[in-house]
Structure formats: structure tokens, C-alpha cells
XYZ file of C-alpha atoms in Angstrom:
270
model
C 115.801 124.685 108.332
C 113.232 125.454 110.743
C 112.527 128.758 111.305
C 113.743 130.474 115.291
C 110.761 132.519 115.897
C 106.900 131.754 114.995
C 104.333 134.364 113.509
C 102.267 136.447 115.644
C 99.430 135.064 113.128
C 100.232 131.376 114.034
C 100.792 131.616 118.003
C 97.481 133.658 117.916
C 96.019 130.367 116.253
C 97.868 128.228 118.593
C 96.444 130.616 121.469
C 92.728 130.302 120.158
C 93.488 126.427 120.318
C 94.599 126.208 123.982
C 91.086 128.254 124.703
C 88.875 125.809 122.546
C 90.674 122.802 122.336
C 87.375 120.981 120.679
C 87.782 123.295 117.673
C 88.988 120.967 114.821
C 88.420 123.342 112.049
C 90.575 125.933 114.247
C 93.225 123.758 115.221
C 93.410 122.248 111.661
C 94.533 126.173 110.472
C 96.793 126.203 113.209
C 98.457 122.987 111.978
C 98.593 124.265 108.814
C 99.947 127.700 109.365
C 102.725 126.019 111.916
C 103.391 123.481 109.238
C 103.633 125.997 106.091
C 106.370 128.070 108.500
C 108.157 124.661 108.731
C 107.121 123.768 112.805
C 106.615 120.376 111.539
C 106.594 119.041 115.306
C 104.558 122.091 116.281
C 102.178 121.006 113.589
C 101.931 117.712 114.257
C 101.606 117.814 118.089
C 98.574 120.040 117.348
C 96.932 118.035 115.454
C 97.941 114.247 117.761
C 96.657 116.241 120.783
C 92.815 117.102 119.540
C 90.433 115.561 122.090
C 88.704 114.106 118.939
C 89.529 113.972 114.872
C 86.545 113.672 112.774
C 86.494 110.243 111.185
C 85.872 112.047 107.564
C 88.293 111.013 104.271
C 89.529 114.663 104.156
C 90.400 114.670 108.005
C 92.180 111.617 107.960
C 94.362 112.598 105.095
C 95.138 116.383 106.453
C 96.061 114.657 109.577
C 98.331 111.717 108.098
C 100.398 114.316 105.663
C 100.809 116.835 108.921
C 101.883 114.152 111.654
C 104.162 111.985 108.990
C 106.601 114.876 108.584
C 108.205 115.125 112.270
C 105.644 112.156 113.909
C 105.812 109.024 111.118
C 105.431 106.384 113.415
C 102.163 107.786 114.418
C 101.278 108.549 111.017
C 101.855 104.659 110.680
C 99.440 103.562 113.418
C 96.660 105.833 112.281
C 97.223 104.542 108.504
C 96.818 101.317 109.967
C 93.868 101.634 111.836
C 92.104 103.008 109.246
C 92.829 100.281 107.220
C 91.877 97.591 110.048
C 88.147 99.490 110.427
C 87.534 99.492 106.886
C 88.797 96.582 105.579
C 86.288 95.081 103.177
C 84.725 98.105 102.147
C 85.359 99.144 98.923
C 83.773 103.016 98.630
C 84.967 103.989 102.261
C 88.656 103.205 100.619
C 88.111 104.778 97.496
C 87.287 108.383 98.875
C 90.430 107.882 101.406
C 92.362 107.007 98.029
C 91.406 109.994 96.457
C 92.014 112.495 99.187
C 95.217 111.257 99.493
C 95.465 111.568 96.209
C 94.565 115.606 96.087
C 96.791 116.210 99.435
C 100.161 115.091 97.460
C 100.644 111.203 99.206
C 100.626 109.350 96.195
C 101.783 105.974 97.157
C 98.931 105.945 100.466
C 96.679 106.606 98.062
C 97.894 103.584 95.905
C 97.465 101.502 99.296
C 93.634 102.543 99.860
C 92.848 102.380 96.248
C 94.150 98.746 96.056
C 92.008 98.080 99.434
C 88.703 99.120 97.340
C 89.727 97.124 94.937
C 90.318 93.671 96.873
C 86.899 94.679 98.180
C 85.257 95.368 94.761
C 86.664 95.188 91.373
C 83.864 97.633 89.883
C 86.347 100.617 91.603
C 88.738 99.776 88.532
C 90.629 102.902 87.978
C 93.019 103.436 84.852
C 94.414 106.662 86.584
C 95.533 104.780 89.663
C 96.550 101.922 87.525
C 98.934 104.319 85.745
C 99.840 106.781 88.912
C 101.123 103.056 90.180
C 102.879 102.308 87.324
C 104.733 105.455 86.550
C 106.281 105.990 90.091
C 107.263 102.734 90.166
C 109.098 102.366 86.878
C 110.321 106.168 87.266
C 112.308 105.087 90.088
C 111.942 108.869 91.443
C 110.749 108.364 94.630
C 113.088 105.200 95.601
C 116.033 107.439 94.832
C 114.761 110.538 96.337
C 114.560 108.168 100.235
C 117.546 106.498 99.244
C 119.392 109.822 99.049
C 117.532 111.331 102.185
C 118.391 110.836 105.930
C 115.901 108.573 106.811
C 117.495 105.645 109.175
C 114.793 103.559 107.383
C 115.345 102.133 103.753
C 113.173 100.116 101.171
C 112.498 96.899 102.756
C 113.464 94.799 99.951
C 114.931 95.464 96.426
C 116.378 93.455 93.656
C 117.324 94.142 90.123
C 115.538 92.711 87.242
C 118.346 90.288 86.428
C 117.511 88.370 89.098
C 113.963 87.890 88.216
C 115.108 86.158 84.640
C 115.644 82.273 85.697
C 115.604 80.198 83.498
C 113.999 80.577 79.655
C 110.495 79.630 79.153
C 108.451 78.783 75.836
C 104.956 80.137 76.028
C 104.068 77.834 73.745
C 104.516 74.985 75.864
C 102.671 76.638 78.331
C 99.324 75.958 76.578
C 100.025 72.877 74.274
C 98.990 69.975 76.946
C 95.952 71.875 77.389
C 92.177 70.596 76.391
C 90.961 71.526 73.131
C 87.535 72.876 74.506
C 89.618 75.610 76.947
C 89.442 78.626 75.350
C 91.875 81.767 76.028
C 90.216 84.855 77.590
C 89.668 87.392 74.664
C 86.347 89.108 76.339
C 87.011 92.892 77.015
C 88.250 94.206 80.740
C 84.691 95.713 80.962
C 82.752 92.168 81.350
C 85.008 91.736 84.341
C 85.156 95.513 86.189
C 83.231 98.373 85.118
C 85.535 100.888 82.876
C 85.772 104.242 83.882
C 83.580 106.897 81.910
C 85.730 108.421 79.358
C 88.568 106.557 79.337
C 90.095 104.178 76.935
C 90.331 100.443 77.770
C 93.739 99.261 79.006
C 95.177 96.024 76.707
C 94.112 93.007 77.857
C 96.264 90.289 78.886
C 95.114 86.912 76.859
C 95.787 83.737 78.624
C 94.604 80.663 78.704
C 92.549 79.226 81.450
C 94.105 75.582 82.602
C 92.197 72.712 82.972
C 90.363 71.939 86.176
C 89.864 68.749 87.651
C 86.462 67.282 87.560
C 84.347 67.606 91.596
C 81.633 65.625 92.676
C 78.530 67.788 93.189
C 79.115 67.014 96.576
C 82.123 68.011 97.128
C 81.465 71.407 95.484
C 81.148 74.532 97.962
C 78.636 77.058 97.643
C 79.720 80.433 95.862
C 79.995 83.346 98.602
C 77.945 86.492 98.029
C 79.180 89.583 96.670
C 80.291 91.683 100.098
C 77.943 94.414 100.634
C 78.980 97.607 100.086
C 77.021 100.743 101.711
C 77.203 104.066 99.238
C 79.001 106.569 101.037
C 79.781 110.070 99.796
C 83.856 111.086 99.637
C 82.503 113.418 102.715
C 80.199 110.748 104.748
C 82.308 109.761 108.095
C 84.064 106.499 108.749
C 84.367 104.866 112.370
C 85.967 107.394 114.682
C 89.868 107.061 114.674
C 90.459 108.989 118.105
C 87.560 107.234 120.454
C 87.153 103.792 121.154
C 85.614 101.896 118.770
C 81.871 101.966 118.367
C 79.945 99.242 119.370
C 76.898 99.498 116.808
C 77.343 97.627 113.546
C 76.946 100.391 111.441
C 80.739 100.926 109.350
C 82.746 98.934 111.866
C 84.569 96.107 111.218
C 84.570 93.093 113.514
C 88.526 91.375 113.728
C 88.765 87.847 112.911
C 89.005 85.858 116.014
C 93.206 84.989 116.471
C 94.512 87.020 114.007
C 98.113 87.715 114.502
C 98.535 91.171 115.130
C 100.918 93.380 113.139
C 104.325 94.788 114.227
C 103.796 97.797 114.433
C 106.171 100.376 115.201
C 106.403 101.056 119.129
C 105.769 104.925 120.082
C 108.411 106.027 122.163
C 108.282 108.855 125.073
C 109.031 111.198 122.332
C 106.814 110.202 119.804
């Protein structure tokens, strides 16, 4: 229930604002105090009206987790675009996965992490891995939205029954195959690095099918590992609020005719 009357302390935050509306660090404590006494819009609205976010890992996840609570379509869009600017690099993903990680969005930070992972599979993580894993065979989280108010459900479910089909013989699977193609038995660590101080997850053993025979000719040219520039989990991404930057350094150029996403509209009230 949200509260009738708000703290002196918070509308002399949301006073100091109005006077310096270029003060992130103050309006970010304003959001928070407004959001902690349950002014969810209030809290949002201060943070969707800066004049400028910084682009940082830790600034886009604050601002995500205090919009989403009254404002989720906007929360949406500014997932989104951070995805859209960073798509192909791996580390820039990684930090957003683990700040939303520490700031209690669990299944965005699943989202980023498998970003950096499309991107590079040296960001192989056994604690996302498992994070993943749990909440989706604990089933917690479905039936916590499923019981909630939200006009917006799941977008598709099914139960495992109808995932069964028909039987099928593993064996078969692998008996037509040529005695010189061996099953995969090397450890997960000649294909991603393993994470320091953690134990190896099982490996999945299965047989590589055969491959038709290409002319040299008609063979393409392997594509180079994508490049990824170090970044620290504090170093800032392309700025989220102001047009997009026009150097190439940490932008991402759109394919030419991509389709564009649906993406929720913003409404009047949004």
C-alpha cells in the first residue's frame, strides 16, 4: 500500500533535485529513498526524467530495478537498448550480468550473461549456469507472476508430457555412423575457460555425425574471433539517454534491414 504522506527527508531530496537537476548521484538517493517508502512512480519518474544517466553497469541496473516497478514498459525499452548497443561484446555484458545480479534481477542478469556468452564462450560461468537452472526447475518465480496482478502472463508454457513424442533408441542414433568419428570425451575446459575454483560441470558425450566431403573450393574461410575490448565492471558503455555517439569506440553499428522489434508502445502515461 503506498504510503499518503512522503518524508520530510525524501521531499528535501526531491527539492535538492528540482535545484540541480544534473545531479545523478543526488537524484539516484532521491529515487531510492522515494522507492524504499514505496513511491514507486515517484521513484521512477525521478530517475526517467534525469537530463542524462551515466552509461555505467551499476547505473543501468539501479535505473532498470527503480523504473520496472510502476514504469515496466520503459524498463523494457532501456533493457533493450542496452542490449542493441552492446550486442557482440562479451565483457560489456558480463559486468551488466553481474550488477544485475547484486541488485536482486536474477533472470536480466541471466539475459546479459547469455549475451557474453554468444559473444565469447571463455565468460563460462557455473554460477549462472546453476542460478539458470534452479529458478527454472523451482518453478518459484512462474508461480509467484502467475498468482500476481500482472495483465501480462508467460508467453508460452507447456508441460513436460508434451515434450515426450515418440521413443527413441540412442543406440541407433550412433550405429550408421563412421568408424573413424569419435565421441567428444575432452574436458569442458579445452572448449571455455573454467572458472577458478570451481568444479567442472559433467560433460555431455556425443558423437559428432559425419560430414560430407567439400571441395577446397567450395570451402569458406573461418571468421576471426570478435574482438573484445577489456573493460572494467565500472568502465562506461555508450550513453543510454543521448543520441548515439558517432565515434566507433563501444558502439554498435545495426545491420542494414533488420526488422525491428515490437516493442511495447509508451503511452501518455508511461
Amino acid at each position: 500500500m503506498t504510503p499518503t504522506t512522503i518524508s520530510e527527508s525524501a521531499q528535501a531530496q526531491l527539492d535538492a533535485v528540482q535545484a540541480n537537476p544534473a545531479d545523478w548521484a543526488g537524484r539516484k538517493e532521491a529515487a531510492h529513498k522515494l522507492y524504499e517508502e514505496g513511491y514507486y512512480l515517484e521513484a521512477a519518474n525521478t530517475v526517467w526524467n534525469a537530463p542524462e544517466m551515466p552509461s555505467t553497469d551499476i547505473d543501468v541496473a539501479f535505473a532498470v530495478k527503480i523504473v520496472s516497478r510502476a514504469r515496466p514498459n520503459r524498463s523494457i525499452r532501456l533493457v533493450y537498448e542496452v542490449l542493441r548497443r552492446n550486442s557482440g561484446k562479451a565483457e560489456q555484458n558480463m559486468a551488466l550480468a553481474r550488477s544485475f545480479s547484486l541488485i536482486g534481477l536474477p533472470m536480466l542478469a541471466s539475459r546479459f550473461y547469455g549475451a557474453a556468452i554468444a559473444a565469447d564462450t571463455s565468460q563460462f560461468d557455473i554460477g549462472f549456469e546453476q542460478q539458470s537452472l534452479w529458478f527454472d526447475d523451482s518453478g518459484s518465480l512462474l508461480e509467484a507472476w502467475g498468482d500476481s496482478s500482472s495483465d501480462i502472463k508467460p508467453p508460452f508454457s507447456k508441460p513436460v508430457e508434451a515434450f515426450l513424442g515418440n521413443a527413441i533408441n540412442f543406440a541407433e542414433l550412433t550405429r550408421d555412423l563412421p568408424q573413424e568419428v569419435s565421441p567428444v570425451t575432452g574436458p569442458i575446459s579445452n572448449r571455455v575457460a573454467k572458472p577458478s575454483g570451481l568444479n567442472e560441470p559433467p560433460v555431455l558425450r556425443i558423437a559428432k555425425p559425419a560430414r560430407p566431403a567439400v571441395a577446397p573450393a567450395q570451402q569458406r574461410q573461418k571468421p576471426s574471433a570478435p574482438i573484445v575490448t577489456p573493460v572494467s565492471s565500472t568502465r562506461k558503455l555508450t550513453s543510454l539517454v543521448s543520441p548515439p555517439s558517432t565515434s566507433t569506440h563501444n558502439t554498435m553499428v545495426p545491420a542494414k534491414n533488420t526488422p525491428k522489434p515490437m516493442l511495447p508502445p509508451l503511452q501518455a502515461d508511461e
